[in-house]
PDB file of N, CA and C in Angstrom:
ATOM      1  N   UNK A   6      -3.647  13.241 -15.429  1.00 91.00           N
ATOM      2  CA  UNK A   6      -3.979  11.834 -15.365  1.00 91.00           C
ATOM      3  C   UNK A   6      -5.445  11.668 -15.740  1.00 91.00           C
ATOM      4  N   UNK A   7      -5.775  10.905 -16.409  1.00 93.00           N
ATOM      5  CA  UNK A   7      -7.097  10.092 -16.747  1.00 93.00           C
ATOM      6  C   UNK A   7      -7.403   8.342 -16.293  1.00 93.00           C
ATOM      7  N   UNK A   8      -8.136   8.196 -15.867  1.00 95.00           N
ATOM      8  CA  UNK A   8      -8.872   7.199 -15.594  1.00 95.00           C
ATOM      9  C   UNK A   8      -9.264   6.584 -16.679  1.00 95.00           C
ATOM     10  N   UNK A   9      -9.327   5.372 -16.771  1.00 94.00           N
ATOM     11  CA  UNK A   9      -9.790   4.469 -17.842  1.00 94.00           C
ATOM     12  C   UNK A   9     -11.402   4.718 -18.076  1.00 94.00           C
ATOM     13  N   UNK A  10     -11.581   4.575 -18.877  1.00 94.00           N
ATOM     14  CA  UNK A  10     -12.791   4.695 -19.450  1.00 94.00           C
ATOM     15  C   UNK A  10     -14.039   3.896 -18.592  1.00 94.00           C
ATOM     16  N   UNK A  11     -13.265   2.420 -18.315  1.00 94.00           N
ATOM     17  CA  UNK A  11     -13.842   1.224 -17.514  1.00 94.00           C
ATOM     18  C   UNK A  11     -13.880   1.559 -15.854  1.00 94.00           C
ATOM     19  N   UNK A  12     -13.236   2.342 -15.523  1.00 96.00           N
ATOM     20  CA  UNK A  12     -12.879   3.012 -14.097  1.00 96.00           C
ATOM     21  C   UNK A  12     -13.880   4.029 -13.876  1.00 96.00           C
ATOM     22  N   UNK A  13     -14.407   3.958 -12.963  1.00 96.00           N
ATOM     23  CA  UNK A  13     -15.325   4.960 -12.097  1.00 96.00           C
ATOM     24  C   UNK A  13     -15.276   5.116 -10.604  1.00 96.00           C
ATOM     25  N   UNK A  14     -15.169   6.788 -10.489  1.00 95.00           N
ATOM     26  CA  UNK A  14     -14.254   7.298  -8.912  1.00 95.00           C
ATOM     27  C   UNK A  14     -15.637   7.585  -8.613  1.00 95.00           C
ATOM     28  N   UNK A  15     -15.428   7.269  -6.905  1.00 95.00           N
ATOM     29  CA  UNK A  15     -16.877   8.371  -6.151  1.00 95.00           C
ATOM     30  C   UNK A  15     -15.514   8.588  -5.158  1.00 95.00           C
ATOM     31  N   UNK A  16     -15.393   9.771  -4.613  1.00 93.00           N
ATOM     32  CA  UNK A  16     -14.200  10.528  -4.236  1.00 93.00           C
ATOM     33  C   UNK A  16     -14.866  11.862  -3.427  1.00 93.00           C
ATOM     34  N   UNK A  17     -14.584  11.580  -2.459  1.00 90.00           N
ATOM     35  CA  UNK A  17     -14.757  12.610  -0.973  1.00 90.00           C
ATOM     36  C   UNK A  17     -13.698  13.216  -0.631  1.00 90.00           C
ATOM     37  N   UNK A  18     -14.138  14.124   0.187  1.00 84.00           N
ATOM     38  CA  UNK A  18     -13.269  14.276   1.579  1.00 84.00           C
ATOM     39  C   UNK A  18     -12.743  13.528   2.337  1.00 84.00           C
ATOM     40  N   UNK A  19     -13.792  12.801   2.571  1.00 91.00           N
ATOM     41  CA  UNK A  19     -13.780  11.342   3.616  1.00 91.00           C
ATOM     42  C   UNK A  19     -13.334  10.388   3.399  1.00 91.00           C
ATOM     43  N   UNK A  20     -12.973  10.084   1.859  1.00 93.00           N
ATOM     44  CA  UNK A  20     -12.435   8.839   1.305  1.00 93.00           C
ATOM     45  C   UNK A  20     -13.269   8.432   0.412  1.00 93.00           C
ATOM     46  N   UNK A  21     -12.962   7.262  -0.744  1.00 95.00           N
ATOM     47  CA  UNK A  21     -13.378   6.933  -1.716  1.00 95.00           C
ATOM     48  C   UNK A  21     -13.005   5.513  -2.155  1.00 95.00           C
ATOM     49  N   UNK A  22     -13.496   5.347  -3.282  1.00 97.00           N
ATOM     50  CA  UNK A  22     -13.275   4.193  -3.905  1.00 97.00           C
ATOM     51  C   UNK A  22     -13.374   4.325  -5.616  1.00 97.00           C
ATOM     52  N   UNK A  23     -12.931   3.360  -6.198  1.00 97.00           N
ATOM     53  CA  UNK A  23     -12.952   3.173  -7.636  1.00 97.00           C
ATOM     54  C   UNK A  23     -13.136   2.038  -7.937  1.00 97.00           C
ATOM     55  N   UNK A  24     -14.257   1.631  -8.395  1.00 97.00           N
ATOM     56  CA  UNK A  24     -14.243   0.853  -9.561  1.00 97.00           C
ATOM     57  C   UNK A  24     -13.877   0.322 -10.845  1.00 97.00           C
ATOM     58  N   UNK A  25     -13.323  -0.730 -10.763  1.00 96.00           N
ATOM     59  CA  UNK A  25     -13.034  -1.290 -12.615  1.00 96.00           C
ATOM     60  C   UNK A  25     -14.103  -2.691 -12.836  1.00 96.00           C
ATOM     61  N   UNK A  26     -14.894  -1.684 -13.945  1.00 95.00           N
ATOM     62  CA  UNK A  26     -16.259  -2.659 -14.315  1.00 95.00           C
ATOM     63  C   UNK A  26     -15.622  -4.036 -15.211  1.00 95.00           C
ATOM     64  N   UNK A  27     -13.862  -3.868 -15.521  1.00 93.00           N
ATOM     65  CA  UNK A  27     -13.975  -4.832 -15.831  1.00 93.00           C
ATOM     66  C   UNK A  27     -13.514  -6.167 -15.297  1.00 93.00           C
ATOM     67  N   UNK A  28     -13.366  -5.960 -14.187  1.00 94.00           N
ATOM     68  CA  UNK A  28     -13.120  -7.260 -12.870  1.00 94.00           C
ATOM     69  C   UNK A  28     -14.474  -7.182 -11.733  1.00 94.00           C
ATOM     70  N   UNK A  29     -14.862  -6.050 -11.675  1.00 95.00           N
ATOM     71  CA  UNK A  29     -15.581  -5.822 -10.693  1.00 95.00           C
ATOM     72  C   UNK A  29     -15.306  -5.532  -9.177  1.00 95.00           C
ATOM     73  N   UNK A  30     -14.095  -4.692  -9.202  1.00 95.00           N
ATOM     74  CA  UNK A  30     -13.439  -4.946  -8.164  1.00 95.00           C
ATOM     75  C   UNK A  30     -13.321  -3.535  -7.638  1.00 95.00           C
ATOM     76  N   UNK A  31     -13.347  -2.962  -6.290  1.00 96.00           N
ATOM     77  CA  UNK A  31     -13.193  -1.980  -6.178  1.00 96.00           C
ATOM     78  C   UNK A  31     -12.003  -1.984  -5.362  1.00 96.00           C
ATOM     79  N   UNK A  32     -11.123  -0.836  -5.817  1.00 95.00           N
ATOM     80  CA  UNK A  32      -9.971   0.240  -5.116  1.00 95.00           C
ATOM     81  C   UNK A  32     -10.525   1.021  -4.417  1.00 95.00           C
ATOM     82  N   UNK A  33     -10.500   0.629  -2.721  1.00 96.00           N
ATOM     83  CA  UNK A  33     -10.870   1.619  -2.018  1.00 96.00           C
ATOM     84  C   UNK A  33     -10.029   2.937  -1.593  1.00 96.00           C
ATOM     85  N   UNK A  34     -10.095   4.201  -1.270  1.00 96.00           N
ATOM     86  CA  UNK A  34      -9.018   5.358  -1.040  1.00 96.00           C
ATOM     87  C   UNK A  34      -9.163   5.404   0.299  1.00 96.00           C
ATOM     88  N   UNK A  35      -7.819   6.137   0.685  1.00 96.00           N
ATOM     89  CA  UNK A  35      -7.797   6.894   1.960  1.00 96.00           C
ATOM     90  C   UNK A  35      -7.906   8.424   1.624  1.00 96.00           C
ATOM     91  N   UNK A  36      -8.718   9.389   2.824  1.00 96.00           N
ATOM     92  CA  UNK A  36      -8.726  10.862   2.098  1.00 96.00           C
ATOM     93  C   UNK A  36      -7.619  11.028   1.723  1.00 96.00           C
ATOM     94  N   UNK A  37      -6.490  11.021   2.198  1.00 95.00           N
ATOM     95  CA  UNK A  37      -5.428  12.116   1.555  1.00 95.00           C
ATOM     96  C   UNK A  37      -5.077  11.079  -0.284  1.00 95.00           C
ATOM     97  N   UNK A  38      -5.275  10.008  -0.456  1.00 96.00           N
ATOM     98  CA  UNK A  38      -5.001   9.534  -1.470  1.00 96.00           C
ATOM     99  C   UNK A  38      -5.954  10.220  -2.470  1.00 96.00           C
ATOM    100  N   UNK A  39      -7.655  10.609  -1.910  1.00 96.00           N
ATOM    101  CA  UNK A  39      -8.692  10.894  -2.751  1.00 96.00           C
ATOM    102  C   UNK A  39      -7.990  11.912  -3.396  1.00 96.00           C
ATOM    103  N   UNK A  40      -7.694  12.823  -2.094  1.00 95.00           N
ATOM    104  CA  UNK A  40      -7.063  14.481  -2.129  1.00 95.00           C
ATOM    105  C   UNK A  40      -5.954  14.013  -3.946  1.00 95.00           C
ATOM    106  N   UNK A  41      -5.104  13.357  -3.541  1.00 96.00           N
ATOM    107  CA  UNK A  41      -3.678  13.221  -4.550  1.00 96.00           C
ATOM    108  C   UNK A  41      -4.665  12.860  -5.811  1.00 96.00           C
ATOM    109  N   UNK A  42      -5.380  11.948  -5.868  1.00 96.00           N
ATOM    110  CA  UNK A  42      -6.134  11.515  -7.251  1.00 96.00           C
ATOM    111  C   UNK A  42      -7.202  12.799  -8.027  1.00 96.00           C
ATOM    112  N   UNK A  43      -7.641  13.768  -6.881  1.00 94.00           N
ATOM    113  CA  UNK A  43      -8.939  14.626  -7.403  1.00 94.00           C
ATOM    114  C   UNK A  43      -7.667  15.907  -8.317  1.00 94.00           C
ATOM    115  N   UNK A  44      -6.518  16.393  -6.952  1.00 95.00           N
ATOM    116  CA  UNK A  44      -5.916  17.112  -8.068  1.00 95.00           C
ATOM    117  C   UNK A  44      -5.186  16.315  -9.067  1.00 95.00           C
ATOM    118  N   UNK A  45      -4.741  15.649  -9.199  1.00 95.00           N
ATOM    119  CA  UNK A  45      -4.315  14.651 -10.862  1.00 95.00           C
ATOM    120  C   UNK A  45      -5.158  14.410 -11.702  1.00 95.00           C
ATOM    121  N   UNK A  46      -6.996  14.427 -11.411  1.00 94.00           N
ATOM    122  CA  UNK A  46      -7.563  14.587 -11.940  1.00 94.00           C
ATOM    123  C   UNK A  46      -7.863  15.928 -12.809  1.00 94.00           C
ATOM    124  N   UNK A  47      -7.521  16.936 -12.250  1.00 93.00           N
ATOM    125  CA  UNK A  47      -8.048  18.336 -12.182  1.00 93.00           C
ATOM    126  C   UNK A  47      -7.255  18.828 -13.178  1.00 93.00           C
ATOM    127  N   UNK A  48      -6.619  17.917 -13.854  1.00 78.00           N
ATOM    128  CA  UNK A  48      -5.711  18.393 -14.954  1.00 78.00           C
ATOM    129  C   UNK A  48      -3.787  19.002 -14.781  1.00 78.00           C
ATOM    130  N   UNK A  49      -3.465  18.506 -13.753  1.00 72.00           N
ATOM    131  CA  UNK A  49      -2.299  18.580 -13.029  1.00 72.00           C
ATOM    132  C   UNK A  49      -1.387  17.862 -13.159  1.00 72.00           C
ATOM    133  N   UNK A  50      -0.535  18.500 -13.465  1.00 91.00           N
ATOM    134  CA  UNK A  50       0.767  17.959 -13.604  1.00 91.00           C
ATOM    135  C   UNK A  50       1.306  16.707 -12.305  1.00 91.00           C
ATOM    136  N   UNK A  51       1.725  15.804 -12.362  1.00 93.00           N
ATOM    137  CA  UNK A  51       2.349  15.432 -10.994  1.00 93.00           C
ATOM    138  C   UNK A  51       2.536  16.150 -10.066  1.00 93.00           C
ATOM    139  N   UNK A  52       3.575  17.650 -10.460  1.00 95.00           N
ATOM    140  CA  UNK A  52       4.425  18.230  -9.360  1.00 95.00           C
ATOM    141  C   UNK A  52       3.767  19.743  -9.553  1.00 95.00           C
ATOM    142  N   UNK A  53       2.548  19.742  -9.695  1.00 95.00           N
ATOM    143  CA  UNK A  53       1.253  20.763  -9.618  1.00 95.00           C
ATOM    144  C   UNK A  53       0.396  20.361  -8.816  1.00 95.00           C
ATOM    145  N   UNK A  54       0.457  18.729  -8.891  1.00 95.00           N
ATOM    146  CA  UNK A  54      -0.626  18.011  -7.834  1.00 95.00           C
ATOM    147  C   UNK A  54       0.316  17.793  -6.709  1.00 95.00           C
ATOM    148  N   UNK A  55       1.247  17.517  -6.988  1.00 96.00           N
ATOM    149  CA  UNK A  55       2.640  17.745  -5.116  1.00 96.00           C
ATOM    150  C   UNK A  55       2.265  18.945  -4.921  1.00 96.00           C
ATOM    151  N   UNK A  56       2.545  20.391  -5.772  1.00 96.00           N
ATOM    152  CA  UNK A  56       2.469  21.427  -4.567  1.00 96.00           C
ATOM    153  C   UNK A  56       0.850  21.509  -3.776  1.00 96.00           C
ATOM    154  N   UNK A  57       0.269  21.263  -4.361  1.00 95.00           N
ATOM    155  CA  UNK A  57      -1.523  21.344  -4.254  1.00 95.00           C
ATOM    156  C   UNK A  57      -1.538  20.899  -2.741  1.00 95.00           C
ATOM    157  N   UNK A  58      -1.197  19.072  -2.863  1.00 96.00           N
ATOM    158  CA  UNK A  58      -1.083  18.338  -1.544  1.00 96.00           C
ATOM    159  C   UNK A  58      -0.276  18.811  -0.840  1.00 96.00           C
ATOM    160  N   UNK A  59       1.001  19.527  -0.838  1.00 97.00           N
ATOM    161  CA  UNK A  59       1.942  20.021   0.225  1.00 97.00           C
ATOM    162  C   UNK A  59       0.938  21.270   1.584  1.00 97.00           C
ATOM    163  N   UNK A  60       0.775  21.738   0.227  1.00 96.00           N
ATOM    164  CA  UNK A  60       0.133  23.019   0.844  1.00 96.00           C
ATOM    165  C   UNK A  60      -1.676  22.597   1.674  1.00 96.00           C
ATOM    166  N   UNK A  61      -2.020  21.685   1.350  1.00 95.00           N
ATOM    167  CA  UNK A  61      -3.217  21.438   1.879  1.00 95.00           C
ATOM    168  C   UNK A  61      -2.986  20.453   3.347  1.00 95.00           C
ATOM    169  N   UNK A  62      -2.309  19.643   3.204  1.00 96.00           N
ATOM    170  CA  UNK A  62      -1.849  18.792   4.352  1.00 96.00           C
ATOM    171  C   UNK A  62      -0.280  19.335   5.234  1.00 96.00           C
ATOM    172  N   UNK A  63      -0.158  20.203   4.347  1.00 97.00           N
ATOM    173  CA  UNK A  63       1.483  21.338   5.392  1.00 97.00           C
ATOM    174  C   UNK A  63       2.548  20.303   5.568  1.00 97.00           C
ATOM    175  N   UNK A  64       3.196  19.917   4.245  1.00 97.00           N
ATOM    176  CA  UNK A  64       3.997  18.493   4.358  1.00 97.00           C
ATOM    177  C   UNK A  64       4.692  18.889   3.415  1.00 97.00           C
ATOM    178  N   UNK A  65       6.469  19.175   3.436  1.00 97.00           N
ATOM    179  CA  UNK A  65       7.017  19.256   2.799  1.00 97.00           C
ATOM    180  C   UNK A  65       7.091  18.882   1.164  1.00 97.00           C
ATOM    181  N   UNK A  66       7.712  19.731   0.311  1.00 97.00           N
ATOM    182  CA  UNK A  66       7.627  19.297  -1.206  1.00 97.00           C
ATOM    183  C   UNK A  66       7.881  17.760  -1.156  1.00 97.00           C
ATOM    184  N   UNK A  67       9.243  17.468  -0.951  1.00 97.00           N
ATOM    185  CA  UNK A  67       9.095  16.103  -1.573  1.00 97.00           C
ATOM    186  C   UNK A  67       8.313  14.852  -0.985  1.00 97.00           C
ATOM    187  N   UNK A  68       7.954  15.052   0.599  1.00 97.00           N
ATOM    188  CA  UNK A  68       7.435  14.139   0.903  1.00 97.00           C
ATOM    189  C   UNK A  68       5.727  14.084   0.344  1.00 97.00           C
ATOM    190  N   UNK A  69       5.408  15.447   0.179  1.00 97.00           N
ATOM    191  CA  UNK A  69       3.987  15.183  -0.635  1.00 97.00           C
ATOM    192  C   UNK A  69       4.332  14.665  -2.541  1.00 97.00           C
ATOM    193  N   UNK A  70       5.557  15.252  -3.314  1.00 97.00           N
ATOM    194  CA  UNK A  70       5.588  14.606  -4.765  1.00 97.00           C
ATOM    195  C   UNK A  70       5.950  12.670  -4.138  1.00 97.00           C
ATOM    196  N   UNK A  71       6.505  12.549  -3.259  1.00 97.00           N
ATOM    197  CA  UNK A  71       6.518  10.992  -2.955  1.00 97.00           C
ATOM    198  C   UNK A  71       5.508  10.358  -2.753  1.00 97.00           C
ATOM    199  N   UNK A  72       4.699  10.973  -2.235  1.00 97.00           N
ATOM    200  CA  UNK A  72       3.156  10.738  -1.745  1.00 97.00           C
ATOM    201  C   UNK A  72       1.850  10.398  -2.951  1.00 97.00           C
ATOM    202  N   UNK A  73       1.991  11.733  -3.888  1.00 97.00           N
ATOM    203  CA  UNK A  73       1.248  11.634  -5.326  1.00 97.00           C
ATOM    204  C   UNK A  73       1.502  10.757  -6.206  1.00 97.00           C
ATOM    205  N   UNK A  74       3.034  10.542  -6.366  1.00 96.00           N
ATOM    206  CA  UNK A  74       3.672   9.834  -7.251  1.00 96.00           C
ATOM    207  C   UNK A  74       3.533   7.918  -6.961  1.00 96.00           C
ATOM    208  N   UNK A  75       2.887   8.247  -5.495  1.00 96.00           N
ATOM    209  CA  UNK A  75       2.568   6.748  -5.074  1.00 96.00           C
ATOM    210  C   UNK A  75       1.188   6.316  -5.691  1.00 96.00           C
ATOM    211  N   UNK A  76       0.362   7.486  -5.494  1.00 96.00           N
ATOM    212  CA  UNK A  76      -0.505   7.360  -5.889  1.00 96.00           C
ATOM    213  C   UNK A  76      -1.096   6.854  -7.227  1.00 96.00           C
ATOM    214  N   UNK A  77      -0.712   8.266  -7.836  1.00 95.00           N
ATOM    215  CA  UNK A  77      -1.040   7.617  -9.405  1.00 95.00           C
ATOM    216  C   UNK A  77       0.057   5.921  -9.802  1.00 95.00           C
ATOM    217  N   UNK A  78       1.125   5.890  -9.338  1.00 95.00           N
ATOM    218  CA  UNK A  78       1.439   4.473  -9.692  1.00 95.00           C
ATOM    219  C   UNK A  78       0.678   3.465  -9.278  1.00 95.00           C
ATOM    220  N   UNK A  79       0.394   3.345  -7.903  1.00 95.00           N
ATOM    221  CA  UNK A  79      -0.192   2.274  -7.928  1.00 95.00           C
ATOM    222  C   UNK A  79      -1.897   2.276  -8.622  1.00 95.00           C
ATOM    223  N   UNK A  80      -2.461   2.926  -8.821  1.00 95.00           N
ATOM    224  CA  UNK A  80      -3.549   3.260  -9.405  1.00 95.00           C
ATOM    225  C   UNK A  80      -3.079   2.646 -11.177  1.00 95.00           C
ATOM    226  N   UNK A  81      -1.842   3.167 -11.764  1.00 94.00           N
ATOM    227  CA  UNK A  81      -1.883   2.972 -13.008  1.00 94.00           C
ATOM    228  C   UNK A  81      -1.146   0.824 -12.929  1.00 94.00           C
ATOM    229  N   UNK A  82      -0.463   1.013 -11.696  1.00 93.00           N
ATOM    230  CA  UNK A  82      -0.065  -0.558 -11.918  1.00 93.00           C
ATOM    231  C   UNK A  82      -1.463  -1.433 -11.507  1.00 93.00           C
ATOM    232  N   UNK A  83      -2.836  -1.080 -11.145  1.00 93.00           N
ATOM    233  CA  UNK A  83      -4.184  -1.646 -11.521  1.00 93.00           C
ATOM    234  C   UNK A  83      -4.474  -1.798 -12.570  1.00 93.00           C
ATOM    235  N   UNK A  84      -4.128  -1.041 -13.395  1.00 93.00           N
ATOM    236  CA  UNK A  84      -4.420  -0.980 -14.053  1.00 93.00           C
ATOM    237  C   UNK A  84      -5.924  -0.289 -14.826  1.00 93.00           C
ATOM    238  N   UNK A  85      -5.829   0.611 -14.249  1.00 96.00           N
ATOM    239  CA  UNK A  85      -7.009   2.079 -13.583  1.00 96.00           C
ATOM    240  C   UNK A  85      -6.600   3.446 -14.409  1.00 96.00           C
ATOM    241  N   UNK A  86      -5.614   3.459 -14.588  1.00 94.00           N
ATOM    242  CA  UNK A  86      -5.704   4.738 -15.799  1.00 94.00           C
ATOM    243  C   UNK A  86      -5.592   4.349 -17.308  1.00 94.00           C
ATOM    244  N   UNK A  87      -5.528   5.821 -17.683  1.00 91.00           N
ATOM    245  CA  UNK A  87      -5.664   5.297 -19.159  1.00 91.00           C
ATOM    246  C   UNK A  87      -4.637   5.151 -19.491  1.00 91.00           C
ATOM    247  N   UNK A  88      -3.468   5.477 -19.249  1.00 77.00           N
ATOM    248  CA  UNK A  88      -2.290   5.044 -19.403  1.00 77.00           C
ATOM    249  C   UNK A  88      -1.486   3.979 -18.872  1.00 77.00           C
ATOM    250  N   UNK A  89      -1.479   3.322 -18.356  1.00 57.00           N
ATOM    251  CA  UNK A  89      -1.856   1.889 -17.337  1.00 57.00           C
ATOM    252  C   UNK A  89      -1.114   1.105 -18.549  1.00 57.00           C
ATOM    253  N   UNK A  90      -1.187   0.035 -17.518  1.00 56.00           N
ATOM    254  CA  UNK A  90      -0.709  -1.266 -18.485  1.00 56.00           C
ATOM    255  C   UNK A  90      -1.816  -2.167 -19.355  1.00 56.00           C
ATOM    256  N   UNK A  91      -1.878  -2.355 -20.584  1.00 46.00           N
ATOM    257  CA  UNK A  91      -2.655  -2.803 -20.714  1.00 46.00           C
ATOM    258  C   UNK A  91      -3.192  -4.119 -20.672  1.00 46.00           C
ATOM    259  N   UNK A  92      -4.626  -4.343 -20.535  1.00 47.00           N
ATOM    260  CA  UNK A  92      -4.513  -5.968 -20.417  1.00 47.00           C
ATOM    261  C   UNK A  92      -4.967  -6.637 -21.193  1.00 47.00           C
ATOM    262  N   UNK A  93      -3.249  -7.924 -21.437  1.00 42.00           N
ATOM    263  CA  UNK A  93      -3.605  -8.542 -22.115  1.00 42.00           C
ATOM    264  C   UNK A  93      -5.007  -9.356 -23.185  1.00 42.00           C
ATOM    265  N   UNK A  94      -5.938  -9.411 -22.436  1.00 45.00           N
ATOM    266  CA  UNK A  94      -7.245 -10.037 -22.835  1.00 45.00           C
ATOM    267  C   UNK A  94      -8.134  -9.726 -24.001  1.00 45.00           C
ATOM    268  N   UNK A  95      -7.528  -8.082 -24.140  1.00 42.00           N
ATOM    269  CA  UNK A  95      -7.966  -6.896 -25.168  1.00 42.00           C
ATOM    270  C   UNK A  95      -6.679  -6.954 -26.365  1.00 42.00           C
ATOM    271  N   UNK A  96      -7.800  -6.048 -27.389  1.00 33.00           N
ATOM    272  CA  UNK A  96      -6.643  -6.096 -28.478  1.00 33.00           C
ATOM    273  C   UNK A  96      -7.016  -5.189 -28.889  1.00 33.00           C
ATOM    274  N   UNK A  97      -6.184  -3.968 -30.274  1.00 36.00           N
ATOM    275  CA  UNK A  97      -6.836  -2.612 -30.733  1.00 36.00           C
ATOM    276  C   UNK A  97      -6.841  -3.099 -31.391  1.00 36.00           C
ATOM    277  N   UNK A  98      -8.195  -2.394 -32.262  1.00 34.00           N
ATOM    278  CA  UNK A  98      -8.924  -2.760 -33.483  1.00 34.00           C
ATOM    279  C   UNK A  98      -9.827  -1.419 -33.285  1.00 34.00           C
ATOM    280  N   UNK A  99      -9.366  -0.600 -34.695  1.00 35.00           N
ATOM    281  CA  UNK A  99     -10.594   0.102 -35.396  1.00 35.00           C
ATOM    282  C   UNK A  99     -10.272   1.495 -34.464  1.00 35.00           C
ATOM    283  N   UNK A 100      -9.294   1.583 -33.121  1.00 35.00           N
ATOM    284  CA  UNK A 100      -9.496   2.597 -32.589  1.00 35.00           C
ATOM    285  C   UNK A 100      -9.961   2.835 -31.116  1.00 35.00           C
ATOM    286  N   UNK A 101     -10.421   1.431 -31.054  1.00 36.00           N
ATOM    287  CA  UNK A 101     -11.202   1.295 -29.699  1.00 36.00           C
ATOM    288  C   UNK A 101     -11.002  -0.326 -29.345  1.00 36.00           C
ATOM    289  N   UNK A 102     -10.573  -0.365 -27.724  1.00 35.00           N
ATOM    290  CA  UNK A 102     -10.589  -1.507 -27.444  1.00 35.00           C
ATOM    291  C   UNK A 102     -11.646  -2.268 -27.262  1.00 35.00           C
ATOM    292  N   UNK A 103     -11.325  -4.165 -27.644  1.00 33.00           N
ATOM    293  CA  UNK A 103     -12.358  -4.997 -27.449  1.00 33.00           C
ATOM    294  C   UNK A 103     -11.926  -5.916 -26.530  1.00 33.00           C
ATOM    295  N   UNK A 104     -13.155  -6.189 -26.398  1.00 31.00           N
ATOM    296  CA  UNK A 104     -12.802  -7.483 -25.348  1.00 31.00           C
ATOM    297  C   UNK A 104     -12.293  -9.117 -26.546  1.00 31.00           C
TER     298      UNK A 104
END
């Protein structure tokens, strides 16, 4: 998973938040959500980032892939990754989005 370009994580132990500079709005985390977002960050598969979280919080396979899989969705239905929905307001041109 990747983060939008416009998205910026500060991401703990303790919990976190994300920013999208282009509302100005922040997504705050709970740790174990940081936990699910840092390994999806880390270059992980969904169900690379389930076993990761299983084994760190001692929570069965599927209830931790239910757990990740919450994660990155609602993160991408923000429209916060780069794969996300896009929003309307923008258009491609040249390769790179504009406002």
């Amino acid at each position: 998973m990747l983060l939008r370009e416009s998205a910026h994580a500060v991401l703990t132990d303790e919990g976190g938040a994300i920013l999208d500079e282009r509302t100005g709005r922040w997504t705050h985390l709970t740790p174990s959500a940081c936990a699910a977002l840092l390994l999806l960050l880390a270059g992980s598969t969904e169900a690379q980032a389930a076993s990761g979280f299983a084994e760190r919080y001692g929570i069965g396979a599927e209830q931790a892939a239910r757990d990740v899989r919450a994660v990155a969705h609602t993160l991408a239905d923000r429209g916060l990754t780069a794969d996300g929905p896009r929003d309307p307001a923008r258009s491609r041109r040249g390769g790179r989005w504009r406002r």
